[in-house]
mmCIF file of C-alpha atoms and ligand atoms in Angstrom:
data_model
loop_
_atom_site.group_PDB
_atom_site.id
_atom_site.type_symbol
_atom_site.label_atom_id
_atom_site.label_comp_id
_atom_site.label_asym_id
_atom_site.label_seq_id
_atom_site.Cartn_x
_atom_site.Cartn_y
_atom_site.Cartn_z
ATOM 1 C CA UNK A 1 0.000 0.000 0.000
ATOM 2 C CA UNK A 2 2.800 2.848 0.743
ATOM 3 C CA UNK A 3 4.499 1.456 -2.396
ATOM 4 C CA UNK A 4 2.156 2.365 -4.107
ATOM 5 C CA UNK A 5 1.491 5.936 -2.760
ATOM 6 C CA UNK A 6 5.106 6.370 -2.755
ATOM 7 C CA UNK A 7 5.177 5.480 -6.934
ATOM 8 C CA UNK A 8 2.175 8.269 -7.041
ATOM 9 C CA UNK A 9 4.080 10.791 -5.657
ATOM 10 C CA UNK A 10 6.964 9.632 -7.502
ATOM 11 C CA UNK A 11 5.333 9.379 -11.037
ATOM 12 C CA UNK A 12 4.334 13.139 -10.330
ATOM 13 C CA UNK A 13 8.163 13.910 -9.697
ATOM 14 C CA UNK A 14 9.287 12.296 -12.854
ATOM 15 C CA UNK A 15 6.595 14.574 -15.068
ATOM 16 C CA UNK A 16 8.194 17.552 -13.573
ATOM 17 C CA UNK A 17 10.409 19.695 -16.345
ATOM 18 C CA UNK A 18 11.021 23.297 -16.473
ATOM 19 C CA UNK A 19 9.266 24.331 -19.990
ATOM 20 C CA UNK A 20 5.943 23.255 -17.513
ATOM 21 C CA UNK A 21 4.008 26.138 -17.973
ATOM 22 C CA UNK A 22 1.406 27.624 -15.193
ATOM 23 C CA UNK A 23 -1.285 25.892 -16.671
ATOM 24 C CA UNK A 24 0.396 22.500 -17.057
ATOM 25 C CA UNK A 25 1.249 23.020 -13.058
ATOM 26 C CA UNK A 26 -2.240 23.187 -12.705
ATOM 27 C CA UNK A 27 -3.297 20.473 -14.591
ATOM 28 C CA UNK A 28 -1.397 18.281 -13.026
ATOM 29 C CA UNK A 29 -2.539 19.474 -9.444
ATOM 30 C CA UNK A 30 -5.981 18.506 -10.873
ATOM 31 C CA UNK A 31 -4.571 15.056 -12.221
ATOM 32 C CA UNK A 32 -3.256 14.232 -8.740
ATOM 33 C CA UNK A 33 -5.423 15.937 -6.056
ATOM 34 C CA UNK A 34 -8.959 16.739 -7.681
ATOM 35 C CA UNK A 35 -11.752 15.149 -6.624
ATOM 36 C CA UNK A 36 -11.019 12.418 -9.074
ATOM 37 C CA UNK A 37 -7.368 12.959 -8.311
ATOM 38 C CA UNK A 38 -5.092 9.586 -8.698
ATOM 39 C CA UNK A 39 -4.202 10.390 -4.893
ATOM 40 C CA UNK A 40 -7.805 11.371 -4.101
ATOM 41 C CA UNK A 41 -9.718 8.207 -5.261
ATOM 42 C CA UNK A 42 -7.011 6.455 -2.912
ATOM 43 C CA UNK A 43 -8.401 7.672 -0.255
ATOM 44 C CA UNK A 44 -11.616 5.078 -0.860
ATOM 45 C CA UNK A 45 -9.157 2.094 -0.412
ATOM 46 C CA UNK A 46 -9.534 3.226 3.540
ATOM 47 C CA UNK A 47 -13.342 1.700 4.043
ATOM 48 C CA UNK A 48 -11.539 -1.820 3.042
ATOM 49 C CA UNK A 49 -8.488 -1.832 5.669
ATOM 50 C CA UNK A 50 -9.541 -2.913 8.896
ATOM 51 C CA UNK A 51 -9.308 -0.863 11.489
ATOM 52 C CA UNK A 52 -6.022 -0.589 13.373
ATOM 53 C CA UNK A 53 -4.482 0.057 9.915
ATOM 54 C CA UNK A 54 -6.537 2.868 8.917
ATOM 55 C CA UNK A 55 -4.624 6.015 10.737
ATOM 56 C CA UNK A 56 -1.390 4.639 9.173
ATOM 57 C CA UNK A 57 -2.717 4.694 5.737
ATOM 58 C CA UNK A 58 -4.520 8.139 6.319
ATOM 59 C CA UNK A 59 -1.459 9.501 7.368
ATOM 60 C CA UNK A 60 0.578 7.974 4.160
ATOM 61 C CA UNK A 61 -2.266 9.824 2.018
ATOM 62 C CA UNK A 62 -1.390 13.008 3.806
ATOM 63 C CA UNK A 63 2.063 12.947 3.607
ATOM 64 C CA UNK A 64 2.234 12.171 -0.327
ATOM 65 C CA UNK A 65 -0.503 15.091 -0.902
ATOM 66 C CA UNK A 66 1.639 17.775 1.031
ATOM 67 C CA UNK A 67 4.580 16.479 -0.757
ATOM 68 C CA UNK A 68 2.865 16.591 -4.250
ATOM 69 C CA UNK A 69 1.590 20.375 -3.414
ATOM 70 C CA UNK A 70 5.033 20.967 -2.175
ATOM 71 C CA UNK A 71 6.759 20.382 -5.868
ATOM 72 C CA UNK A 72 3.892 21.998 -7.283
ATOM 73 C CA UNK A 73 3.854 25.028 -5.627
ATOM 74 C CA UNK A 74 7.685 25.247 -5.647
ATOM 75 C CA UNK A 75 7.211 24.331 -9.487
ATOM 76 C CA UNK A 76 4.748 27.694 -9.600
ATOM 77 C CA UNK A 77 7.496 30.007 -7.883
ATOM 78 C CA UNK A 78 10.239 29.129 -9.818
ATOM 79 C CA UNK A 79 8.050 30.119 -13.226
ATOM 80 C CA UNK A 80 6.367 33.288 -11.248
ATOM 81 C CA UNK A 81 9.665 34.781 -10.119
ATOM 82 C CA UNK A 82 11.319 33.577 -13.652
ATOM 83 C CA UNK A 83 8.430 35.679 -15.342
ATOM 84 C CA UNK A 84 9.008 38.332 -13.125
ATOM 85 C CA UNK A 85 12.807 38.935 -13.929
ATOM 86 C CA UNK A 86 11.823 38.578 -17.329
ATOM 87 C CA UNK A 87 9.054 41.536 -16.599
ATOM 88 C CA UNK A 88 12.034 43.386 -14.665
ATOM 89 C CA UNK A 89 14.758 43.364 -17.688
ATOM 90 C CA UNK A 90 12.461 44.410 -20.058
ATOM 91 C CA UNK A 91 11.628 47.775 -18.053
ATOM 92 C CA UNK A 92 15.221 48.236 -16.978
ATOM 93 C CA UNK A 93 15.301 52.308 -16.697
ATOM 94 C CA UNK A 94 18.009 53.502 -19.168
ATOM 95 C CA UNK A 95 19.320 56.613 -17.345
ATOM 96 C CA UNK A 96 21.612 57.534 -20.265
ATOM 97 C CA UNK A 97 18.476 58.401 -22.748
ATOM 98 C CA UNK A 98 17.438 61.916 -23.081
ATOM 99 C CA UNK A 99 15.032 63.246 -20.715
ATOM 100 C CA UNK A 100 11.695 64.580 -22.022
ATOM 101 C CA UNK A 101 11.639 67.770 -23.428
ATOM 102 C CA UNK A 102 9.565 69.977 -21.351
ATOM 103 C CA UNK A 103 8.216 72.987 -22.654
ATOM 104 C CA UNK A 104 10.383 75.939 -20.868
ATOM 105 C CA UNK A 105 8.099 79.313 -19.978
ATOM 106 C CA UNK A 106 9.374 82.613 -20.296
ATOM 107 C CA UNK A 107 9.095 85.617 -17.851
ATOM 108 C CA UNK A 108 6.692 88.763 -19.134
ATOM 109 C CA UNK A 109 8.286 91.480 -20.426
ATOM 110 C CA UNK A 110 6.668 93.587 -17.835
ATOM 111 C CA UNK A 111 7.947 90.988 -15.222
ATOM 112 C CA UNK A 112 11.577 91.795 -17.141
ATOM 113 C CA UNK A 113 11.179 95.377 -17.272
ATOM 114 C CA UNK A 114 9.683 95.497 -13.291
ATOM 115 C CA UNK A 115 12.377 93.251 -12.221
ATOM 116 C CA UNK A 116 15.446 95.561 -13.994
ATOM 117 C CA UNK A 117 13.226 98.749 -11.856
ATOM 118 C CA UNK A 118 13.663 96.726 -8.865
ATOM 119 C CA UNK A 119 17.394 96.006 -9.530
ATOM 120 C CA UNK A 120 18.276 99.684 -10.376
ATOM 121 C CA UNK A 121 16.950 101.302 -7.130
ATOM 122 C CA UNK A 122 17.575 98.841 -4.837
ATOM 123 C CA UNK A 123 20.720 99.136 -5.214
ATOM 124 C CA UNK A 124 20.367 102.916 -4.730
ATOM 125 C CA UNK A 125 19.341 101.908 -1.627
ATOM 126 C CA UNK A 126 15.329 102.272 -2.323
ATOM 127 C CA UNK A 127 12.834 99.494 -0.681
ATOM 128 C CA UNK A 128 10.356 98.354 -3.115
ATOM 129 C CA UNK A 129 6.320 98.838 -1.466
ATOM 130 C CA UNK A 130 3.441 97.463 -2.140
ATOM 131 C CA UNK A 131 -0.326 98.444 -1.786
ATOM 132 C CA UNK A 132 -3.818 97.297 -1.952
ATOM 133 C CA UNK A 133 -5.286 96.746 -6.269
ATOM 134 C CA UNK A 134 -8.804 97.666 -4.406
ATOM 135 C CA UNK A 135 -8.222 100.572 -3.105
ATOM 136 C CA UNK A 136 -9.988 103.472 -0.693
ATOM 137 C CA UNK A 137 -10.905 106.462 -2.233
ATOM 138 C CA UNK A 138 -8.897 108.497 0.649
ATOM 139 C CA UNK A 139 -5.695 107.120 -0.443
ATOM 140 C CA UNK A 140 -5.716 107.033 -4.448
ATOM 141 C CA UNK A 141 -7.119 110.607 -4.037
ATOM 142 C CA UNK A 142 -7.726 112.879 -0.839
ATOM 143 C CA UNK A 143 -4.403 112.184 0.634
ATOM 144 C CA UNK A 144 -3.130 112.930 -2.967
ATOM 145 C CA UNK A 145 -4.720 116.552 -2.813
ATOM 146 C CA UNK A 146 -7.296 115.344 -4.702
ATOM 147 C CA UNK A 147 -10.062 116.165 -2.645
ATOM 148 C CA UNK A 148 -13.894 114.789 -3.631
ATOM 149 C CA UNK A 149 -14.616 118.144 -5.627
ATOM 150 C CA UNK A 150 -11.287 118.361 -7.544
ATOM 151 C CA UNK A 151 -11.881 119.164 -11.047
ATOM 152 C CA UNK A 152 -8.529 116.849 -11.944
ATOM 153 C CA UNK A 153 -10.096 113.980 -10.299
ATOM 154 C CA UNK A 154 -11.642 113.608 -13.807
ATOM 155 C CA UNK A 155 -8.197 113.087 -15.413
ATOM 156 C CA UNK A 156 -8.685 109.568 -14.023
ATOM 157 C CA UNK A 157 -12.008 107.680 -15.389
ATOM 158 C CA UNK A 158 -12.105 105.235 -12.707
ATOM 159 C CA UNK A 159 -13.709 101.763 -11.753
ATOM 160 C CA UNK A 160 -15.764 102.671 -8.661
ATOM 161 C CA UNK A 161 -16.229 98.952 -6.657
ATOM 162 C CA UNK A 162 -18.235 101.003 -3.529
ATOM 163 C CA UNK A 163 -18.897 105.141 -3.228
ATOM 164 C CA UNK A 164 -15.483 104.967 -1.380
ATOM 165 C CA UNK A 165 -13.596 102.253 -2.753
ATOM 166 C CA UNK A 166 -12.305 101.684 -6.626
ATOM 167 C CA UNK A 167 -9.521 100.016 -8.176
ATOM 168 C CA UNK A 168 -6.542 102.210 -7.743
ATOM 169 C CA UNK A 169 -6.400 104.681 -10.743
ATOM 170 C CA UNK A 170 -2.327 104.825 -10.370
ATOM 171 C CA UNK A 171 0.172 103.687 -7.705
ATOM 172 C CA UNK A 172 0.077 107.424 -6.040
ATOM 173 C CA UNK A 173 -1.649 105.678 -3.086
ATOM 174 C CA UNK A 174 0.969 103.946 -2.188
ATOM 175 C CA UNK A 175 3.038 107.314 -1.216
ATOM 176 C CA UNK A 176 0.092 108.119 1.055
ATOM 177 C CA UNK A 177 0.346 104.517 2.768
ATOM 178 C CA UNK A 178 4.040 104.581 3.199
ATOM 179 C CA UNK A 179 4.151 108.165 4.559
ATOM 180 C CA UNK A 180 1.251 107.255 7.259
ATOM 181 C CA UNK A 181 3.363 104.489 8.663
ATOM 182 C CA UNK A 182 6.748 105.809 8.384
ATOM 183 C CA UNK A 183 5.569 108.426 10.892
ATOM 184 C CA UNK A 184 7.752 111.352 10.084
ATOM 185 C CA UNK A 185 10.977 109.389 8.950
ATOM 186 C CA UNK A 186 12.923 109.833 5.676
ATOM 187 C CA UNK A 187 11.498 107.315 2.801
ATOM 188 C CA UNK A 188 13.099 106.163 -0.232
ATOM 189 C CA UNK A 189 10.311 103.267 -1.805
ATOM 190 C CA UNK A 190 9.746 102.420 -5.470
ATOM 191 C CA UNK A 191 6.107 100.556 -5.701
ATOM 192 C CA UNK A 192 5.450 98.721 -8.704
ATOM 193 C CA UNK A 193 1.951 97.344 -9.684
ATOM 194 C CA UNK A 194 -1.125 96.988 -11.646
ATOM 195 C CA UNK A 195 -3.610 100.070 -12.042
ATOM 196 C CA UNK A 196 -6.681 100.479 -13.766
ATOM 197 C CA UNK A 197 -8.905 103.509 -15.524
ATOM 198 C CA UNK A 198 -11.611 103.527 -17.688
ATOM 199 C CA UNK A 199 -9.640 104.251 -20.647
ATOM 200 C CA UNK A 200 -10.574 102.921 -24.350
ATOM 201 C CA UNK A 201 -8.583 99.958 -24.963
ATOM 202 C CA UNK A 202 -6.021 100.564 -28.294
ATOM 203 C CA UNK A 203 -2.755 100.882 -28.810
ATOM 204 C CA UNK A 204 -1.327 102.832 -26.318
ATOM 205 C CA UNK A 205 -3.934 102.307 -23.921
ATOM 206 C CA UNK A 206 -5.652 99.760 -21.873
ATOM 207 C CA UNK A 207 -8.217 99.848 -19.111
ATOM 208 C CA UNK A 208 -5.739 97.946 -16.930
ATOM 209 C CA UNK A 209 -1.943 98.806 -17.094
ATOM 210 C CA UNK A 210 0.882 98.659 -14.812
ATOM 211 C CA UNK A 211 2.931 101.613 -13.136
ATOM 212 C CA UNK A 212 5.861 101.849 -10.880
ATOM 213 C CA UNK A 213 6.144 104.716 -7.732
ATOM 214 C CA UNK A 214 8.961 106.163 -6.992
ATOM 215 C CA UNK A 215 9.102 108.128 -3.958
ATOM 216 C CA UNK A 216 11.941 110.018 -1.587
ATOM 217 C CA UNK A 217 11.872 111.984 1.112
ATOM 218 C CA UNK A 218 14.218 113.882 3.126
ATOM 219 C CA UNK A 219 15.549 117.038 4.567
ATOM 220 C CA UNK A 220 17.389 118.325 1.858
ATOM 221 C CA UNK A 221 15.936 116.868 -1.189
ATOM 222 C CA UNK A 222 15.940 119.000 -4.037
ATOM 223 C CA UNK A 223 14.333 118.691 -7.947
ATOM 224 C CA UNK A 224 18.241 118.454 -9.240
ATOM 225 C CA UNK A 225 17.861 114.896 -6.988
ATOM 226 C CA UNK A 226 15.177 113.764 -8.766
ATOM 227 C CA UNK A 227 16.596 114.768 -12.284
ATOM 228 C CA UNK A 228 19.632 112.680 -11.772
ATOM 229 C CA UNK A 229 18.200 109.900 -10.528
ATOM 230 C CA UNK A 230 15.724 110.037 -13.319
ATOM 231 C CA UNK A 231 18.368 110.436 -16.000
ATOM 232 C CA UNK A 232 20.425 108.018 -14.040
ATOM 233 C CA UNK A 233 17.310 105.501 -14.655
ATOM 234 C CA UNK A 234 16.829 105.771 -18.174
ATOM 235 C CA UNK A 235 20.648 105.293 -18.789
ATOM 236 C CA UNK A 236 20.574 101.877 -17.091
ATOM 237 C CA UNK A 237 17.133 100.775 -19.302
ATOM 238 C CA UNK A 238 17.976 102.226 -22.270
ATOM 239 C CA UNK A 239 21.352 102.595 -22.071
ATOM 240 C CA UNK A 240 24.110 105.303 -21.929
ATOM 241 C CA UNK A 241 23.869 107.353 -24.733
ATOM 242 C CA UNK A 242 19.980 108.246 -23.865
ATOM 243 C CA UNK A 243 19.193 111.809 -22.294
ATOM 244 C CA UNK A 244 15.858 112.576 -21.023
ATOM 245 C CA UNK A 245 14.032 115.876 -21.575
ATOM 246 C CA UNK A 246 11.625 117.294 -18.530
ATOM 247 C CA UNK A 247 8.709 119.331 -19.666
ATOM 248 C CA UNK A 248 6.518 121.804 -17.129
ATOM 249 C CA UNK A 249 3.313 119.695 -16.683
ATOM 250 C CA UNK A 250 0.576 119.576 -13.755
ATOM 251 C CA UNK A 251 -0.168 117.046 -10.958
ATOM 252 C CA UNK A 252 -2.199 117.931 -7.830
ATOM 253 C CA UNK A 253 0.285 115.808 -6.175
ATOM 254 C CA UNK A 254 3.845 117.693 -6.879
ATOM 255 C CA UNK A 255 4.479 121.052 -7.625
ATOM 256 C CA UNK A 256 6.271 122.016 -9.532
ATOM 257 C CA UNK A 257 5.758 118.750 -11.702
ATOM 258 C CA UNK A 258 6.838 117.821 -14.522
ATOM 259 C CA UNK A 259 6.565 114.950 -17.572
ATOM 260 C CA UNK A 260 10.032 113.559 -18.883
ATOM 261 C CA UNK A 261 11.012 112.279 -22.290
ATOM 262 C CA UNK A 262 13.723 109.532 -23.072
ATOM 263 C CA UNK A 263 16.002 110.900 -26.441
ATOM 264 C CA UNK A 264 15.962 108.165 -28.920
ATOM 265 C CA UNK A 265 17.435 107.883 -32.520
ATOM 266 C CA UNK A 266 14.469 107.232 -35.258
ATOM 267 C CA UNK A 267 15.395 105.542 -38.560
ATOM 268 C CA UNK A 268 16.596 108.855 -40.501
ATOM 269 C CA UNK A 269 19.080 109.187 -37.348
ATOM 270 C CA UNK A 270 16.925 111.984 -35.670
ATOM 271 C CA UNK A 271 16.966 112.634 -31.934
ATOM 272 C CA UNK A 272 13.530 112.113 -31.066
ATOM 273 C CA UNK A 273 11.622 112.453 -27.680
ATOM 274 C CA UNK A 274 9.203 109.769 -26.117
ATOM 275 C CA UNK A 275 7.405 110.264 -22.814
ATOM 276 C CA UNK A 276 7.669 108.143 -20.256
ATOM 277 C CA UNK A 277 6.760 109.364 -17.079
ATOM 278 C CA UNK A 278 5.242 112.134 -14.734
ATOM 279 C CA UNK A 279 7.209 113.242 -11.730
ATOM 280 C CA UNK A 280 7.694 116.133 -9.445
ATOM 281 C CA UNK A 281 8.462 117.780 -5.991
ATOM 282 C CA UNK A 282 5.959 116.508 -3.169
ATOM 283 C CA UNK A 283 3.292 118.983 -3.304
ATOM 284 C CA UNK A 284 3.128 120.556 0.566
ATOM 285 C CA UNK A 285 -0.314 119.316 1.600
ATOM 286 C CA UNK A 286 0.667 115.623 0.527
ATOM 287 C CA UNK A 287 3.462 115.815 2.831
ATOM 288 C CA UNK A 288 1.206 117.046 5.454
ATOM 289 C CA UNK A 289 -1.363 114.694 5.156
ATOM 290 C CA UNK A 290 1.544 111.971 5.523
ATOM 291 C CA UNK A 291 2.669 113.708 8.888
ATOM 292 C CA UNK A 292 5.823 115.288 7.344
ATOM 293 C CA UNK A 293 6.309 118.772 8.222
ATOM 294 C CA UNK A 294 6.967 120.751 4.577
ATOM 295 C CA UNK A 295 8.982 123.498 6.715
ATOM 296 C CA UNK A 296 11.420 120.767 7.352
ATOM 297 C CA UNK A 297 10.970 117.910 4.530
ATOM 298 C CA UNK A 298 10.919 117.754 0.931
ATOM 299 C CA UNK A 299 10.150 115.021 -1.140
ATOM 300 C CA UNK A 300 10.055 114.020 -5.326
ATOM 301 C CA UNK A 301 8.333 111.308 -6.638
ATOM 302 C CA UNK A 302 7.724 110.189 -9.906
ATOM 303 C CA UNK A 303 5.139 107.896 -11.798
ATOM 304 C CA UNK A 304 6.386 105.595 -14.272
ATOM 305 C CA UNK A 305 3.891 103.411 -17.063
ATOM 306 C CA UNK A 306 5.761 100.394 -17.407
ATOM 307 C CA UNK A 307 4.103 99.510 -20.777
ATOM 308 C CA UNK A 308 5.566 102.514 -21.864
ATOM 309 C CA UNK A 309 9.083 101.069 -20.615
ATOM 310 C CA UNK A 310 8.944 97.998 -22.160
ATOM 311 C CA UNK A 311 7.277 99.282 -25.582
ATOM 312 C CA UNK A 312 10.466 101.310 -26.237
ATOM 313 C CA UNK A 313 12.951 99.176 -24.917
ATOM 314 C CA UNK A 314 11.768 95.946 -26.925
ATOM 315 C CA UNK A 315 10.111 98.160 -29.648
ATOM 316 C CA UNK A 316 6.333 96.607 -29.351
ATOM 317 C CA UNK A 317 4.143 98.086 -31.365
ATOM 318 C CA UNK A 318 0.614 97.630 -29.535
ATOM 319 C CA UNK A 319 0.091 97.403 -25.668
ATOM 320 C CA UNK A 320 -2.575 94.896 -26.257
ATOM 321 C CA UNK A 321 0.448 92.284 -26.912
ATOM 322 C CA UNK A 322 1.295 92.588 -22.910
ATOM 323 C CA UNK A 323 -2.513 91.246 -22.189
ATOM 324 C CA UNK A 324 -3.809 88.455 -24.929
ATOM 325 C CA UNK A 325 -1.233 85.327 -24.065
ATOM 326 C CA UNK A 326 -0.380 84.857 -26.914
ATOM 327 C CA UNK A 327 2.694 82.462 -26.737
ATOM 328 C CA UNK A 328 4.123 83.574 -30.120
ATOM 329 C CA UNK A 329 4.833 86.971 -28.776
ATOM 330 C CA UNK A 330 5.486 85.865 -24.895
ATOM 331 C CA UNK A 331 8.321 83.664 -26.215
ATOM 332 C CA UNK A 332 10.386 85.782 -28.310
ATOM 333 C CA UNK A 333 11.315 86.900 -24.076
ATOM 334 C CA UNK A 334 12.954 83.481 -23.533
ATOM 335 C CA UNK A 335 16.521 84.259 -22.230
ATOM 336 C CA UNK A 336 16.026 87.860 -22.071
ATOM 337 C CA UNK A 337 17.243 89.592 -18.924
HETATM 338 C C1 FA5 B 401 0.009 109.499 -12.937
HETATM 339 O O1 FA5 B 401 -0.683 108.475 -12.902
HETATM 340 C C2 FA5 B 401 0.722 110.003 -11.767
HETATM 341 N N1 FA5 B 401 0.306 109.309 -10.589
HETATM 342 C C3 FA5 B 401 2.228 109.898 -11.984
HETATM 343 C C4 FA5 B 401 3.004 110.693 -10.963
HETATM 344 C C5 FA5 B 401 3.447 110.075 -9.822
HETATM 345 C C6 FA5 B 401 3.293 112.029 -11.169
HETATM 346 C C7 FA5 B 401 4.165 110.785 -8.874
HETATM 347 C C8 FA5 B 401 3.980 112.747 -10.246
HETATM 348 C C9 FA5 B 401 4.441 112.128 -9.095
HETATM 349 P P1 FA5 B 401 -0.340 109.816 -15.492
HETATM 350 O O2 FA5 B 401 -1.823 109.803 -15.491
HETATM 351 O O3 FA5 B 401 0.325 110.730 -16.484
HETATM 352 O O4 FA5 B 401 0.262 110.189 -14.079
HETATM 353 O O5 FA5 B 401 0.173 108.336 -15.761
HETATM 354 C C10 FA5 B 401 1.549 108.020 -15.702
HETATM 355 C C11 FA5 B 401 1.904 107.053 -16.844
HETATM 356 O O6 FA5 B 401 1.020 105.933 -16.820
HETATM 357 C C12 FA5 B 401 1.723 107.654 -18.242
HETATM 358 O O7 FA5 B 401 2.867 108.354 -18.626
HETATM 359 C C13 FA5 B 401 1.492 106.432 -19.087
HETATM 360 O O8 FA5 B 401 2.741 105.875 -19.462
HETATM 361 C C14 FA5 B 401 0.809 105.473 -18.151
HETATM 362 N N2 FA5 B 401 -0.638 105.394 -18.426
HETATM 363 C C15 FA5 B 401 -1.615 106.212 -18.035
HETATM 364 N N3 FA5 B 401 -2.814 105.798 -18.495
HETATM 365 C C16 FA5 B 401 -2.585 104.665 -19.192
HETATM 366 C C17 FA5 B 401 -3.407 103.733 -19.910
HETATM 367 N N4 FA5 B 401 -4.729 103.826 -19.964
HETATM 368 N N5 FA5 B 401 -2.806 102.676 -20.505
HETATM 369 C C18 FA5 B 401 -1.465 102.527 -20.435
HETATM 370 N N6 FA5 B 401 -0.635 103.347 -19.770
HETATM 371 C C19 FA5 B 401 -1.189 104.421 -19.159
#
């Protein structure tokens, strides 16, 4: 009787070869141990062996079936972890191919031309301010000497949000902030950001642009300050050979104010003039309603239009380019510093 469960468990041995695949594995655990299983129908031959023999014989049958599951399953492993090397080599990571080639972005020209600003006067020793986009109608005006029935008030068309809020009409405000919390002491800020006016969109205009404050203020600061650091600016944009031209003009804010052209060469080799700015000594009332006494400070600021900046220095030919995404103009600024 163990004879011949031995030559069952043998006869399953000797059918063992390595091109078995999963399924033949299988078969053969169905051949053996299924309910019709050459070991299974064995098991009858127990009702004929009298008693005292039986547990012998069952425990023969249970040996030979955990030994024929043991070479199957061991069978199964060897092919799993044989397909899964095979799996492995095939997805070996070649780090010596080229990496993908992800699309590189570009900074905005007005990020370029804000950025170069930021450069310049900080290291004139400026700090660069910020202010509220939404902003109360105290700062962008009253504390600009624009009071409610100014007539110059309507030299900004503005977005009104609330009767005393709006989106700030230039970055003026942002003097009026800085001077309220530097209580009295000496300022030197530049405050870049966006503005916004009612203005028809074209060319040279657009109902949301982007302007840069410049603002100083000191005991002895005098309008030949502001012309050389204003001339000293458009050198380092547009390089050495430029001049600018100032021109009497009015802001409630300074007085005396004026607007300031950079030279520039056209095509017949002209010297021609291009505005770029407004500027001017801190009108008196502005520095009062800041908490600077005018007896003892003085102050210029000045009021760039970025667009303006970066038409001339990259030669752009509508502002509407700086606002419509399109990629074919946004990356011609790849590299540019
Ligand atoms: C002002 O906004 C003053 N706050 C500037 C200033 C500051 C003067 C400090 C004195 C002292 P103005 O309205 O001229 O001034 O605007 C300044 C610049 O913003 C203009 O020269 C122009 O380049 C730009 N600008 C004005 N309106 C628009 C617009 N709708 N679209 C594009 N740029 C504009």
């Amino acid at each position: 009787m163990k004879e011949k469960i031995d030559s069952i468990v043998t006869s399953l041995n000797d059918k063992i070869h390595p091109d078995l695949t999963l399924n033949d594995l299988e078969a053969l655990r169905v051949e053996y141990l299924g309910k019709n299983g050459i070991l299974t129908s064995q098991m009858s031959l127990i009702r004929t062996l009298p008693n005292e023999e039986k547990p012998k014989f069952g425990q023969w049958i249970n040996d030979a079936k955990l030994s024929i599951e043991h070479v199957i399953t061991e069978q199964k492993n060897i092919l799993l972890t044989k397909a899964m090397n095979e799996q492995l080599k095939k997805e070996t990571l070649d780090v010596t191919m080229p990496g993908l080639n992800f699309k590189k972005g570009s900074l905005h020209p007005l990020t370029l031309v804000t950025q170069d600003l930021e450069d310049y006067f900080i290291g004139l020793g400026y700090k660069v301010a910020e202010g509220p986009e939404l902003e109360l109608d105290k700062y962008n005006f009253e504390m600009m000497n624009l009071a409610s029935d100014h007539p110059a008030r309507e030299m900004h068309d503005s977005f009104y949000v609330t009767q005393n809020t709006l989106l700030r009409t230039h970055t003026s405000p942002i003097q009026a902030r800085y001077m309220e919390k530097s209580k009295g002491q000496p300022i030197a800020i530049i405050a870049p950001g966006k503005t916004y006016r009612r203005d028809p969109d074209d060319r040279t205009h657009s109902h949301q642009f982007m302007q840069c404050e410049g603002l100083v203020i000191d005991k002895n600061v005098t309008f030949a300050h502001l012309k050389e650091t204003l001339l000293g600016m458009a050198r380092h944009i547009f390089g050495e050979e430029r001049t600018i031209r100032l021109r009497p003009s009015y802001f409630p804010f300074t007085e005396p104010s004026v607007e300031v052209d950079v030279s520039y060469v056209d095509s017949d080799g002209k010297t021609e003039w291009i505005e770029v700015l407004g500027a001017g000594m801190v009108h008196p009332n502005v520095l009062t309603m800041g908490g600077y006494d005018p007896k003892v400070y003085r102050g210029f600021a000045f009021g760039i239009g970025l667009e303006r900046i970066a038409i001339l220095k990259y030669k752009i030919d509508d502002i509407r380019q700086f606002y419509t995404n399109d990629l074919r103009f946004l990356n011609q600024f790849k590299g540019v510093l």
